[in-house]
């Protein structure tokens, strides 16, 4: 493509080092769409006649079909998807193909392609996130009233329900989808027409091109448009944070599936055995999800690092944006699909949950609240209950079996009622708190919104 200036062919190693076709081929549909829109604007500018346009469009569609069918012969000498397609087009249709690159550079072309690609993948990931939300919601609905201990520091804290716990993840995933929707706004801007860095002396109708490609608007600074990869960094961050959420969910499920907790059972289809220990049933999907989150972080950091030292505008370092982007998208897509299936098939062991939640220590705070309602200042109530807990631990007597009146005469005959688990949960009626009524209302609200 640049043979005019050079006396020697590119060295083989340089070709190997610099090619991106082995991975950026996946932008082909977006490249074809961008080229057709660009050619149409060339017609409007009087640079192509209708016949030339028709043959460009037909030729590009043929190339697209060949790539679809797997019969296209990619060449690393042509470096990337842009040059592979353009060269194949010109081979097919001759002269009009050689006109296509007028008023365009690979720099605005690659930015256009990746933006179209990100937009599509944001939409796909949003669908997968919604499916995961639905699976979590379904389980939250089934187990809205299955009481479990809620933990801080992984120590039993206060009673909640499985429904409430799972809805916490629905909240996270919902924020993830709205974050992606926000990112999409900045992705969906057309850089085409920015040229190599300074536009072109040949002015194509950028707005027309943008509209044809479904972009909301055009970029407003050619230098920024060429060198901007913020939208990829943002997308990678959004993906990384979904990873964080999935990883936390994984960790919860790993704990829940252990014999020590026993709260949940994953289906045989979503667990694996051991080659040595016959009894094992391992939550590998959860562990892999937790592990793969590291890759999602790594991809974000790789891009940020590649971009941080670059002078304006395009530098070849920017080609390093694609593999992290593709890897994060592929990794997350599969993670979402397999986790959705696994959650949908999970069983909660309600009796084990209830047994764990029936630990009277979970209601120690409620006991302090009881004293507060008798006008004991909270700090004093906290200390009094702390003393009771110490006696309970020292004498191995459950907190609800102690004669609390021996510790303080603030306790009365009604103290025992504090230890009624259902009453304790039912009292948590403030918005966001886990009374079963609240949890059911939240399930209904989410079902409505999904
Ligand atoms: N394959 C290149 C990339 O992904 C396309 C842009 C190349 N531009 C250039 N001036 N070499 O970044």
CSV table of C-alpha atoms and ligand atoms in Angstrom, one decimal:
chain,number,residue,atom,x,y,z
A,1,UNK,CA,0.0,0.0,0.0
A,2,UNK,CA,3.0,2.3,0.5
A,3,UNK,CA,5.4,0.9,-2.1
A,4,UNK,CA,6.0,4.3,-3.8
A,5,UNK,CA,8.2,5.5,-1.0
A,6,UNK,CA,10.1,2.3,-0.2
A,7,UNK,CA,13.0,0.6,-2.0
A,8,UNK,CA,12.9,-2.6,0.0
A,9,UNK,CA,10.1,-4.9,0.9
A,10,UNK,CA,9.1,-5.1,4.6
A,11,UNK,CA,11.2,-7.7,6.5
A,12,UNK,CA,9.4,-10.9,7.4
A,13,UNK,CA,10.0,-10.4,11.1
A,14,UNK,CA,8.5,-6.9,10.9
A,15,UNK,CA,5.4,-8.3,9.2
A,16,UNK,CA,5.1,-10.9,11.9
A,17,UNK,CA,5.7,-8.3,14.6
A,18,UNK,CA,3.2,-5.8,13.2
A,19,UNK,CA,0.4,-7.8,11.8
A,20,UNK,CA,-3.0,-7.5,13.5
A,21,UNK,CA,-5.0,-9.5,10.9
A,22,UNK,CA,-4.7,-12.6,13.1
A,23,UNK,CA,-7.1,-10.9,15.6
A,24,UNK,CA,-8.6,-7.8,14.0
A,25,UNK,CA,-10.2,-9.8,11.3
A,26,UNK,CA,-13.2,-9.9,13.6
A,27,UNK,CA,-13.8,-6.2,12.8
A,28,UNK,CA,-14.7,-7.2,9.2
A,29,UNK,CA,-18.4,-6.5,9.3
A,30,UNK,CA,-17.8,-3.1,10.8
A,31,UNK,CA,-15.1,-2.3,8.3
A,32,UNK,CA,-17.4,-3.2,5.4
A,33,UNK,CA,-20.2,-1.1,6.8
A,34,UNK,CA,-17.9,1.8,7.4
A,35,UNK,CA,-16.5,1.6,3.9
A,36,UNK,CA,-20.0,1.5,2.3
A,37,UNK,CA,-21.0,4.6,4.2
A,38,UNK,CA,-17.8,6.3,3.2
A,39,UNK,CA,-18.3,5.4,-0.4
A,40,UNK,CA,-21.8,6.7,-0.3
A,41,UNK,CA,-20.5,10.0,0.9
A,42,UNK,CA,-18.0,10.0,-1.9
A,43,UNK,CA,-20.9,9.7,-4.4
A,44,UNK,CA,-22.5,12.7,-2.7
A,45,UNK,CA,-19.2,14.6,-3.0
A,46,UNK,CA,-19.0,13.8,-6.7
A,47,UNK,CA,-16.0,11.5,-6.3
A,48,UNK,CA,-17.7,8.3,-7.4
A,49,UNK,CA,-20.5,7.8,-9.9
A,50,UNK,CA,-23.4,5.5,-9.1
A,51,UNK,CA,-22.0,2.6,-11.0
A,52,UNK,CA,-18.7,2.8,-9.2
A,53,UNK,CA,-20.5,2.9,-5.9
A,54,UNK,CA,-22.6,-0.1,-6.9
A,55,UNK,CA,-19.6,-2.1,-7.7
A,56,UNK,CA,-17.8,-1.1,-4.5
A,57,UNK,CA,-20.8,-2.1,-2.4
A,58,UNK,CA,-21.3,-5.4,-4.3
A,59,UNK,CA,-17.6,-6.2,-4.0
A,60,UNK,CA,-17.5,-5.4,-0.3
A,61,UNK,CA,-20.5,-7.6,0.4
A,62,UNK,CA,-18.9,-10.4,-1.5
A,63,UNK,CA,-15.7,-10.0,0.6
A,64,UNK,CA,-18.0,-10.0,3.7
A,65,UNK,CA,-19.7,-13.2,2.6
A,66,UNK,CA,-16.4,-14.9,1.9
A,67,UNK,CA,-15.2,-14.0,5.4
A,68,UNK,CA,-18.5,-15.2,6.8
A,69,UNK,CA,-18.1,-18.5,5.0
A,70,UNK,CA,-14.5,-18.9,6.1
A,71,UNK,CA,-13.2,-18.9,2.5
A,72,UNK,CA,-11.4,-15.6,2.5
A,73,UNK,CA,-7.7,-15.8,2.2
A,74,UNK,CA,-6.2,-13.4,4.9
A,75,UNK,CA,-2.7,-12.2,4.3
A,76,UNK,CA,-0.3,-11.0,6.9
A,77,UNK,CA,1.5,-9.0,4.3
A,78,UNK,CA,-1.6,-6.8,4.3
A,79,UNK,CA,-1.2,-6.3,8.0
A,80,UNK,CA,-4.7,-5.7,9.1
A,81,UNK,CA,-8.4,-6.1,8.3
A,82,UNK,CA,-8.6,-2.7,6.6
A,83,UNK,CA,-5.9,-3.4,4.0
A,84,UNK,CA,-7.0,-7.0,3.5
A,85,UNK,CA,-10.5,-5.9,2.6
A,86,UNK,CA,-9.4,-3.0,0.5
A,87,UNK,CA,-6.9,-5.1,-1.4
A,88,UNK,CA,-9.4,-7.9,-2.0
A,89,UNK,CA,-12.0,-5.4,-3.2
A,90,UNK,CA,-9.6,-3.8,-5.7
A,91,UNK,CA,-8.6,-7.3,-6.9
A,92,UNK,CA,-12.3,-8.0,-7.5
A,93,UNK,CA,-13.5,-4.7,-9.1
A,94,UNK,CA,-10.4,-2.9,-10.2
A,95,UNK,CA,-10.3,0.9,-10.5
A,96,UNK,CA,-13.3,1.9,-8.3
A,97,UNK,CA,-11.7,-0.1,-5.4
A,98,UNK,CA,-8.6,2.0,-5.6
A,99,UNK,CA,-10.8,5.2,-5.2
A,100,UNK,CA,-12.3,4.0,-1.9
A,101,UNK,CA,-9.5,5.3,0.4
A,102,UNK,CA,-9.9,8.9,-0.8
A,103,UNK,CA,-10.4,11.3,2.2
A,104,UNK,CA,-9.9,8.5,4.7
A,105,UNK,CA,-7.0,7.0,6.6
A,106,UNK,CA,-6.7,3.7,8.5
A,107,UNK,CA,-6.5,5.9,11.6
A,108,UNK,CA,-10.1,7.1,11.3
A,109,UNK,CA,-11.1,3.7,9.9
A,110,UNK,CA,-9.8,1.7,12.8
A,111,UNK,CA,-11.4,4.1,15.3
A,112,UNK,CA,-14.7,3.8,13.5
A,113,UNK,CA,-14.5,0.0,13.3
A,114,UNK,CA,-13.7,-0.4,17.0
A,115,UNK,CA,-16.4,2.0,18.0
A,116,UNK,CA,-19.0,0.1,16.0
A,117,UNK,CA,-17.6,-3.2,17.4
A,118,UNK,CA,-17.8,-1.9,21.0
A,119,UNK,CA,-21.3,-0.6,20.5
A,120,UNK,CA,-22.4,-4.0,19.3
A,121,UNK,CA,-20.7,-5.8,22.1
A,122,UNK,CA,-22.0,-3.5,24.7
A,123,UNK,CA,-25.5,-4.4,23.5
A,124,UNK,CA,-24.7,-8.1,23.6
A,125,UNK,CA,-23.2,-7.9,27.1
A,126,UNK,CA,-26.2,-6.0,28.3
A,127,UNK,CA,-28.4,-8.8,27.1
A,128,UNK,CA,-26.3,-11.3,28.9
A,129,UNK,CA,-26.2,-9.2,32.1
A,130,UNK,CA,-30.0,-9.0,32.0
A,131,UNK,CA,-30.2,-12.8,31.7
A,132,UNK,CA,-28.0,-13.1,34.8
A,133,UNK,CA,-30.2,-10.6,36.6
A,134,UNK,CA,-33.2,-12.7,35.8
A,135,UNK,CA,-31.6,-15.9,37.0
A,136,UNK,CA,-30.6,-14.2,40.3
A,137,UNK,CA,-34.1,-12.7,40.6
A,138,UNK,CA,-35.8,-16.0,40.0
A,139,UNK,CA,-33.8,-17.6,42.8
A,140,UNK,CA,-34.3,-14.6,45.0
A,141,UNK,CA,-38.0,-15.0,44.5
A,142,UNK,CA,-37.9,-18.8,45.3
A,143,UNK,CA,-35.9,-18.2,48.4
A,144,UNK,CA,-37.2,-14.8,49.5
A,145,UNK,CA,-37.9,-16.1,53.0
A,146,UNK,CA,-35.1,-18.6,53.4
A,147,UNK,CA,-33.3,-17.1,56.4
A,148,UNK,CA,-29.5,-17.1,56.5
A,149,UNK,CA,-26.9,-15.3,58.6
A,150,UNK,CA,-25.6,-12.2,57.1
A,151,UNK,CA,-21.9,-11.8,57.5
A,152,UNK,CA,-19.4,-9.0,58.1
A,153,UNK,CA,-15.7,-10.0,58.3
A,154,UNK,CA,-17.1,-13.4,57.4
A,155,UNK,CA,-18.4,-13.7,61.0
A,156,UNK,CA,-22.1,-14.1,61.6
A,157,UNK,CA,-23.7,-10.8,62.0
A,158,UNK,CA,-27.5,-10.5,61.7
A,159,UNK,CA,-30.2,-12.5,60.0
A,160,UNK,CA,-31.1,-11.8,56.3
A,161,UNK,CA,-32.7,-14.0,53.7
A,162,UNK,CA,-31.2,-15.7,50.7
A,163,UNK,CA,-33.5,-13.5,48.6
A,164,UNK,CA,-32.1,-10.4,50.1
A,165,UNK,CA,-28.5,-11.6,49.6
A,166,UNK,CA,-29.1,-12.5,45.9
A,167,UNK,CA,-30.9,-9.2,45.3
A,168,UNK,CA,-27.7,-7.4,46.4
A,169,UNK,CA,-26.1,-9.0,43.3
A,170,UNK,CA,-29.0,-7.9,41.2
A,171,UNK,CA,-28.3,-4.3,42.3
A,172,UNK,CA,-24.7,-4.7,41.3
A,173,UNK,CA,-25.4,-6.1,37.9
A,174,UNK,CA,-28.0,-3.4,37.4
A,175,UNK,CA,-25.4,-0.7,38.0
A,176,UNK,CA,-23.2,-2.6,35.6
A,177,UNK,CA,-25.8,-2.3,32.8
A,178,UNK,CA,-26.4,1.3,33.5
A,179,UNK,CA,-22.6,1.9,33.4
A,180,UNK,CA,-22.4,0.2,30.0
A,181,UNK,CA,-25.4,2.3,28.8
A,182,UNK,CA,-23.5,5.4,29.8
A,183,UNK,CA,-20.3,4.2,28.1
A,184,UNK,CA,-22.3,3.5,25.0
A,185,UNK,CA,-23.1,7.2,24.7
A,186,UNK,CA,-19.4,8.1,24.4
A,187,UNK,CA,-18.7,5.1,22.1
A,188,UNK,CA,-21.4,6.0,19.7
A,189,UNK,CA,-19.7,8.9,18.0
A,190,UNK,CA,-18.3,8.9,14.5
A,191,UNK,CA,-14.6,9.6,14.0
A,192,UNK,CA,-14.8,8.9,10.2
A,193,UNK,CA,-13.6,12.0,8.3
A,194,UNK,CA,-10.9,12.8,10.7
A,195,UNK,CA,-8.4,11.3,8.2
A,196,UNK,CA,-4.9,10.5,9.4
A,197,UNK,CA,-5.1,13.3,12.0
A,198,UNK,CA,-6.1,16.6,10.3
A,199,UNK,CA,-9.2,15.8,8.3
A,200,UNK,CA,-8.9,16.1,4.5
A,201,UNK,CA,-9.0,18.7,1.8
A,202,UNK,CA,-11.8,16.7,0.4
A,203,UNK,CA,-14.8,17.2,2.5
A,204,UNK,CA,-17.2,14.3,2.7
A,205,UNK,CA,-20.5,14.7,4.5
A,206,UNK,CA,-19.5,13.4,8.0
A,207,UNK,CA,-23.1,13.7,9.3
A,208,UNK,CA,-24.4,11.5,6.5
A,209,UNK,CA,-21.8,8.9,7.2
A,210,UNK,CA,-22.5,9.0,10.9
A,211,UNK,CA,-26.3,8.6,10.4
A,212,UNK,CA,-25.8,5.7,8.1
A,213,UNK,CA,-23.7,3.9,10.7
A,214,UNK,CA,-26.1,4.7,13.5
A,215,UNK,CA,-23.8,7.0,15.3
A,216,UNK,CA,-25.4,9.7,17.5
A,217,UNK,CA,-23.0,12.5,16.3
A,218,UNK,CA,-19.6,13.2,14.8
A,219,UNK,CA,-16.4,13.8,16.8
A,220,UNK,CA,-15.4,17.5,16.9
A,221,UNK,CA,-11.6,17.4,17.0
A,222,UNK,CA,-9.7,15.3,14.4
A,223,UNK,CA,-6.6,14.9,16.5
A,224,UNK,CA,-8.6,13.7,19.5
A,225,UNK,CA,-10.8,11.5,17.3
A,226,UNK,CA,-7.7,9.7,16.0
A,227,UNK,CA,-5.9,9.1,19.3
A,228,UNK,CA,-8.8,8.7,21.6
A,229,UNK,CA,-9.1,5.2,23.2
A,230,UNK,CA,-11.0,6.4,26.3
A,231,UNK,CA,-14.1,4.6,25.1
A,232,UNK,CA,-12.2,1.3,25.1
A,233,UNK,CA,-10.6,2.0,28.5
A,234,UNK,CA,-14.0,2.9,29.9
A,235,UNK,CA,-15.5,-0.3,28.4
A,236,UNK,CA,-12.7,-2.4,29.8
A,237,UNK,CA,-13.2,-0.8,33.2
A,238,UNK,CA,-16.9,-1.5,33.1
A,239,UNK,CA,-16.1,-5.1,32.2
A,240,UNK,CA,-13.5,-5.3,35.0
A,241,UNK,CA,-16.1,-4.2,37.5
A,242,UNK,CA,-18.6,-6.7,36.3
A,243,UNK,CA,-15.7,-9.2,36.9
A,244,UNK,CA,-15.4,-7.9,40.5
A,245,UNK,CA,-19.1,-8.5,41.1
A,246,UNK,CA,-19.0,-12.0,39.5
A,247,UNK,CA,-15.9,-12.8,41.5
A,248,UNK,CA,-17.6,-11.8,44.8
A,249,UNK,CA,-20.6,-13.8,43.9
A,250,UNK,CA,-18.3,-16.8,43.1
A,251,UNK,CA,-16.7,-16.5,46.5
A,252,UNK,CA,-20.0,-16.4,48.2
A,253,UNK,CA,-21.1,-19.5,46.3
A,254,UNK,CA,-17.8,-21.3,47.0
A,255,UNK,CA,-18.4,-20.8,50.7
A,256,UNK,CA,-22.1,-21.7,50.5
A,257,UNK,CA,-21.2,-25.0,48.7
A,258,UNK,CA,-18.6,-26.0,51.3
A,259,UNK,CA,-19.5,-28.6,53.9
A,260,UNK,CA,-18.8,-26.0,56.5
A,261,UNK,CA,-21.6,-23.8,55.3
A,262,UNK,CA,-23.8,-26.2,53.3
A,263,UNK,CA,-26.2,-23.5,52.2
A,264,UNK,CA,-26.3,-24.2,48.5
A,265,UNK,CA,-25.8,-27.1,46.1
A,266,UNK,CA,-24.8,-26.5,42.5
A,267,UNK,CA,-26.0,-29.0,39.9
A,268,UNK,CA,-23.8,-31.8,38.8
A,269,UNK,CA,-23.7,-30.1,35.3
A,270,UNK,CA,-22.0,-27.1,36.7
A,271,UNK,CA,-19.4,-28.8,39.0
A,272,UNK,CA,-16.5,-31.0,38.4
A,273,UNK,CA,-15.0,-34.1,40.2
A,274,UNK,CA,-11.5,-34.9,41.3
A,275,UNK,CA,-9.3,-37.3,39.4
A,276,UNK,CA,-8.1,-38.7,42.8
A,277,UNK,CA,-10.7,-38.0,45.5
A,278,UNK,CA,-13.9,-39.8,44.6
A,279,UNK,CA,-16.1,-37.8,47.0
A,280,UNK,CA,-15.2,-34.3,45.5
A,281,UNK,CA,-17.7,-32.0,43.9
A,282,UNK,CA,-15.9,-28.8,43.1
A,283,UNK,CA,-17.3,-25.4,42.2
A,284,UNK,CA,-14.8,-24.9,39.4
A,285,UNK,CA,-17.1,-22.5,37.5
A,286,UNK,CA,-17.0,-20.1,40.5
A,287,UNK,CA,-13.2,-20.5,40.9
A,288,UNK,CA,-12.6,-19.9,37.2
A,289,UNK,CA,-14.8,-16.8,37.3
A,290,UNK,CA,-12.9,-15.5,40.3
A,291,UNK,CA,-9.6,-16.3,38.6
A,292,UNK,CA,-10.5,-14.9,35.2
A,293,UNK,CA,-11.3,-11.6,36.8
A,294,UNK,CA,-7.5,-11.1,37.0
A,295,UNK,CA,-7.4,-11.1,33.2
A,296,UNK,CA,-10.1,-8.5,33.0
A,297,UNK,CA,-8.1,-6.2,35.3
A,298,UNK,CA,-4.9,-7.0,33.4
A,299,UNK,CA,-6.5,-6.0,30.1
A,300,UNK,CA,-7.6,-2.7,31.5
A,301,UNK,CA,-4.2,-1.9,32.9
A,302,UNK,CA,-2.6,-3.0,29.6
A,303,UNK,CA,-4.6,-0.5,27.6
A,304,UNK,CA,-4.1,2.3,30.1
A,305,UNK,CA,-0.4,1.7,30.1
A,306,UNK,CA,-0.2,1.5,26.3
A,307,UNK,CA,-1.9,4.8,25.9
A,308,UNK,CA,-0.3,6.8,28.7
A,309,UNK,CA,2.9,8.0,27.1
A,310,UNK,CA,1.7,8.8,23.6
A,311,UNK,CA,2.1,12.1,22.0
A,312,UNK,CA,-0.8,13.1,19.8
A,313,UNK,CA,-2.0,11.6,17.6
A,314,UNK,CA,-2.0,8.1,16.2
A,315,UNK,CA,0.9,5.9,17.3
A,316,UNK,CA,1.2,2.3,16.5
A,317,UNK,CA,1.1,1.5,20.2
A,318,UNK,CA,-2.6,1.9,19.8
A,319,UNK,CA,-2.9,-1.3,17.8
A,320,UNK,CA,-2.3,-2.9,21.2
A,321,UNK,CA,-5.9,-1.9,22.2
A,322,UNK,CA,-7.5,-4.8,20.4
A,323,UNK,CA,-6.3,-8.0,22.0
A,324,UNK,CA,-7.2,-6.8,25.5
A,325,UNK,CA,-10.5,-5.6,24.3
A,326,UNK,CA,-11.4,-8.8,22.5
A,327,UNK,CA,-10.1,-10.9,25.4
A,328,UNK,CA,-12.2,-9.1,28.0
A,329,UNK,CA,-15.3,-9.3,25.9
A,330,UNK,CA,-14.9,-13.0,25.1
A,331,UNK,CA,-14.0,-13.8,28.7
A,332,UNK,CA,-16.9,-11.9,30.2
A,333,UNK,CA,-19.5,-13.2,27.7
A,334,UNK,CA,-18.7,-16.8,28.5
A,335,UNK,CA,-18.5,-16.0,32.2
A,336,UNK,CA,-22.0,-14.4,32.1
A,337,UNK,CA,-23.5,-17.3,30.2
A,338,UNK,CA,-22.2,-20.1,32.3
A,339,UNK,CA,-22.9,-18.2,35.6
A,340,UNK,CA,-26.5,-17.6,34.5
A,341,UNK,CA,-27.0,-21.2,33.8
A,342,UNK,CA,-25.3,-22.3,37.1
A,343,UNK,CA,-27.3,-19.9,39.2
A,344,UNK,CA,-30.6,-21.0,37.6
A,345,UNK,CA,-29.8,-24.6,38.5
A,346,UNK,CA,-28.6,-24.0,42.0
A,347,UNK,CA,-30.5,-25.4,45.0
A,348,UNK,CA,-30.6,-23.7,48.4
A,349,UNK,CA,-30.6,-26.0,51.4
A,350,UNK,CA,-33.2,-24.2,53.3
A,351,UNK,CA,-32.9,-26.3,56.5
A,352,UNK,CA,-29.2,-25.9,56.8
A,353,UNK,CA,-29.6,-22.1,56.2
A,354,UNK,CA,-32.3,-21.9,58.9
A,355,UNK,CA,-30.1,-23.9,61.4
A,356,UNK,CA,-27.2,-21.5,60.9
A,357,UNK,CA,-29.5,-18.5,61.1
A,358,UNK,CA,-31.0,-19.8,64.4
A,359,UNK,CA,-27.8,-19.0,66.3
A,360,UNK,CA,-29.2,-16.6,68.9
A,361,UNK,CA,-26.0,-14.5,68.8
A,362,UNK,CA,-27.3,-13.2,65.5
A,363,UNK,CA,-29.9,-11.3,67.5
A,364,UNK,CA,-27.5,-9.7,70.0
A,365,UNK,CA,-28.0,-6.4,68.3
A,366,UNK,CA,-31.7,-6.8,68.5
A,367,UNK,CA,-31.3,-7.4,72.3
A,368,UNK,CA,-29.4,-4.1,72.5
A,369,UNK,CA,-32.2,-2.5,70.5
A,370,UNK,CA,-34.7,-4.0,73.1
A,371,UNK,CA,-32.8,-2.2,75.9
A,372,UNK,CA,-32.7,1.0,73.9
A,373,UNK,CA,-36.5,0.8,73.6
A,374,UNK,CA,-36.4,0.6,77.5
A,375,UNK,CA,-34.6,3.9,77.4
A,376,UNK,CA,-31.1,2.5,78.0
A,377,UNK,CA,-28.5,4.6,76.0
A,378,UNK,CA,-27.2,2.5,73.1
A,379,UNK,CA,-23.6,2.5,74.3
A,380,UNK,CA,-24.7,1.1,77.7
A,381,UNK,CA,-27.0,-1.4,76.0
A,382,UNK,CA,-24.1,-2.6,73.8
A,383,UNK,CA,-22.0,-3.2,76.9
A,384,UNK,CA,-24.7,-5.0,78.8
A,385,UNK,CA,-25.4,-7.3,75.9
A,386,UNK,CA,-21.6,-7.8,75.4
A,387,UNK,CA,-21.5,-9.0,79.0
A,388,UNK,CA,-24.3,-11.4,78.3
A,389,UNK,CA,-22.5,-12.7,75.2
A,390,UNK,CA,-19.3,-13.2,77.3
A,391,UNK,CA,-21.3,-15.3,79.8
A,392,UNK,CA,-22.9,-17.2,77.0
A,393,UNK,CA,-19.5,-18.1,75.5
A,394,UNK,CA,-17.9,-18.9,78.8
A,395,UNK,CA,-20.7,-21.1,80.0
A,396,UNK,CA,-21.5,-22.6,76.6
A,397,UNK,CA,-25.1,-21.5,77.2
A,398,UNK,CA,-27.0,-20.2,74.2
A,399,UNK,CA,-27.7,-16.5,74.6
A,400,UNK,CA,-31.4,-17.0,74.6
A,401,UNK,CA,-31.2,-19.6,77.4
A,402,UNK,CA,-29.4,-17.3,79.9
A,403,UNK,CA,-31.3,-15.6,82.8
A,404,UNK,CA,-30.6,-12.1,81.6
A,405,UNK,CA,-32.3,-10.5,84.6
A,406,UNK,CA,-29.2,-11.5,86.6
A,407,UNK,CA,-27.2,-9.2,84.4
A,408,UNK,CA,-29.5,-6.2,84.3
A,409,UNK,CA,-33.0,-5.4,85.7
A,410,UNK,CA,-33.7,-3.6,82.4
A,411,UNK,CA,-34.5,-7.1,81.0
A,412,UNK,CA,-38.1,-8.2,81.6
A,413,UNK,CA,-40.4,-11.1,80.9
A,414,UNK,CA,-40.7,-10.0,77.3
A,415,UNK,CA,-36.9,-10.4,76.6
A,416,UNK,CA,-37.5,-13.9,75.2
A,417,UNK,CA,-39.5,-12.4,72.3
A,418,UNK,CA,-36.3,-10.8,71.0
A,419,UNK,CA,-35.1,-14.2,70.1
A,420,UNK,CA,-38.0,-15.0,67.8
A,421,UNK,CA,-36.2,-15.0,64.4
A,422,UNK,CA,-39.3,-14.3,62.3
A,423,UNK,CA,-40.3,-11.4,64.4
A,424,UNK,CA,-36.8,-10.0,64.3
A,425,UNK,CA,-36.7,-10.2,60.5
A,426,UNK,CA,-40.3,-8.8,60.2
A,427,UNK,CA,-39.2,-5.7,62.3
A,428,UNK,CA,-36.7,-4.7,59.6
A,429,UNK,CA,-39.1,-2.8,57.5
A,430,UNK,CA,-37.2,0.3,56.5
A,431,UNK,CA,-36.5,0.7,52.8
A,432,UNK,CA,-33.6,-1.6,51.9
A,433,UNK,CA,-33.9,-3.7,55.0
A,434,UNK,CA,-34.5,-7.4,54.8
A,435,UNK,CA,-38.0,-8.0,56.2
A,436,UNK,CA,-39.5,-10.8,54.1
A,437,UNK,CA,-42.2,-8.4,53.0
A,438,UNK,CA,-39.6,-5.9,51.8
A,439,UNK,CA,-37.7,-8.7,49.9
A,440,UNK,CA,-40.9,-9.7,48.2
A,441,UNK,CA,-41.7,-6.2,47.3
A,442,UNK,CA,-38.1,-5.8,45.8
A,443,UNK,CA,-38.5,-9.0,43.9
A,444,UNK,CA,-41.8,-7.7,42.4
A,445,UNK,CA,-40.2,-4.3,41.6
A,446,UNK,CA,-37.3,-6.0,39.7
A,447,UNK,CA,-39.6,-8.4,37.9
A,448,UNK,CA,-41.6,-5.4,36.8
A,449,UNK,CA,-38.5,-3.5,35.6
A,450,UNK,CA,-37.0,-6.5,33.8
B,1,LIG,N1,-4.0,-1.9,12.4
B,1,LIG,C1,-3.8,-0.6,12.8
B,1,LIG,C2,-4.3,-0.5,14.3
B,1,LIG,O1,-5.0,-1.3,14.7
B,1,LIG,C3,-4.7,0.3,12.0
B,1,LIG,C4,-4.2,1.7,11.9
B,1,LIG,C5,-2.9,1.7,11.3
B,1,LIG,N2,-2.4,3.1,11.1
B,1,LIG,C6,-1.1,3.4,10.8
B,1,LIG,N3,-0.9,4.6,10.6
B,1,LIG,N4,-0.2,2.4,10.7
B,1,LIG,O2,-4.1,0.5,15.0
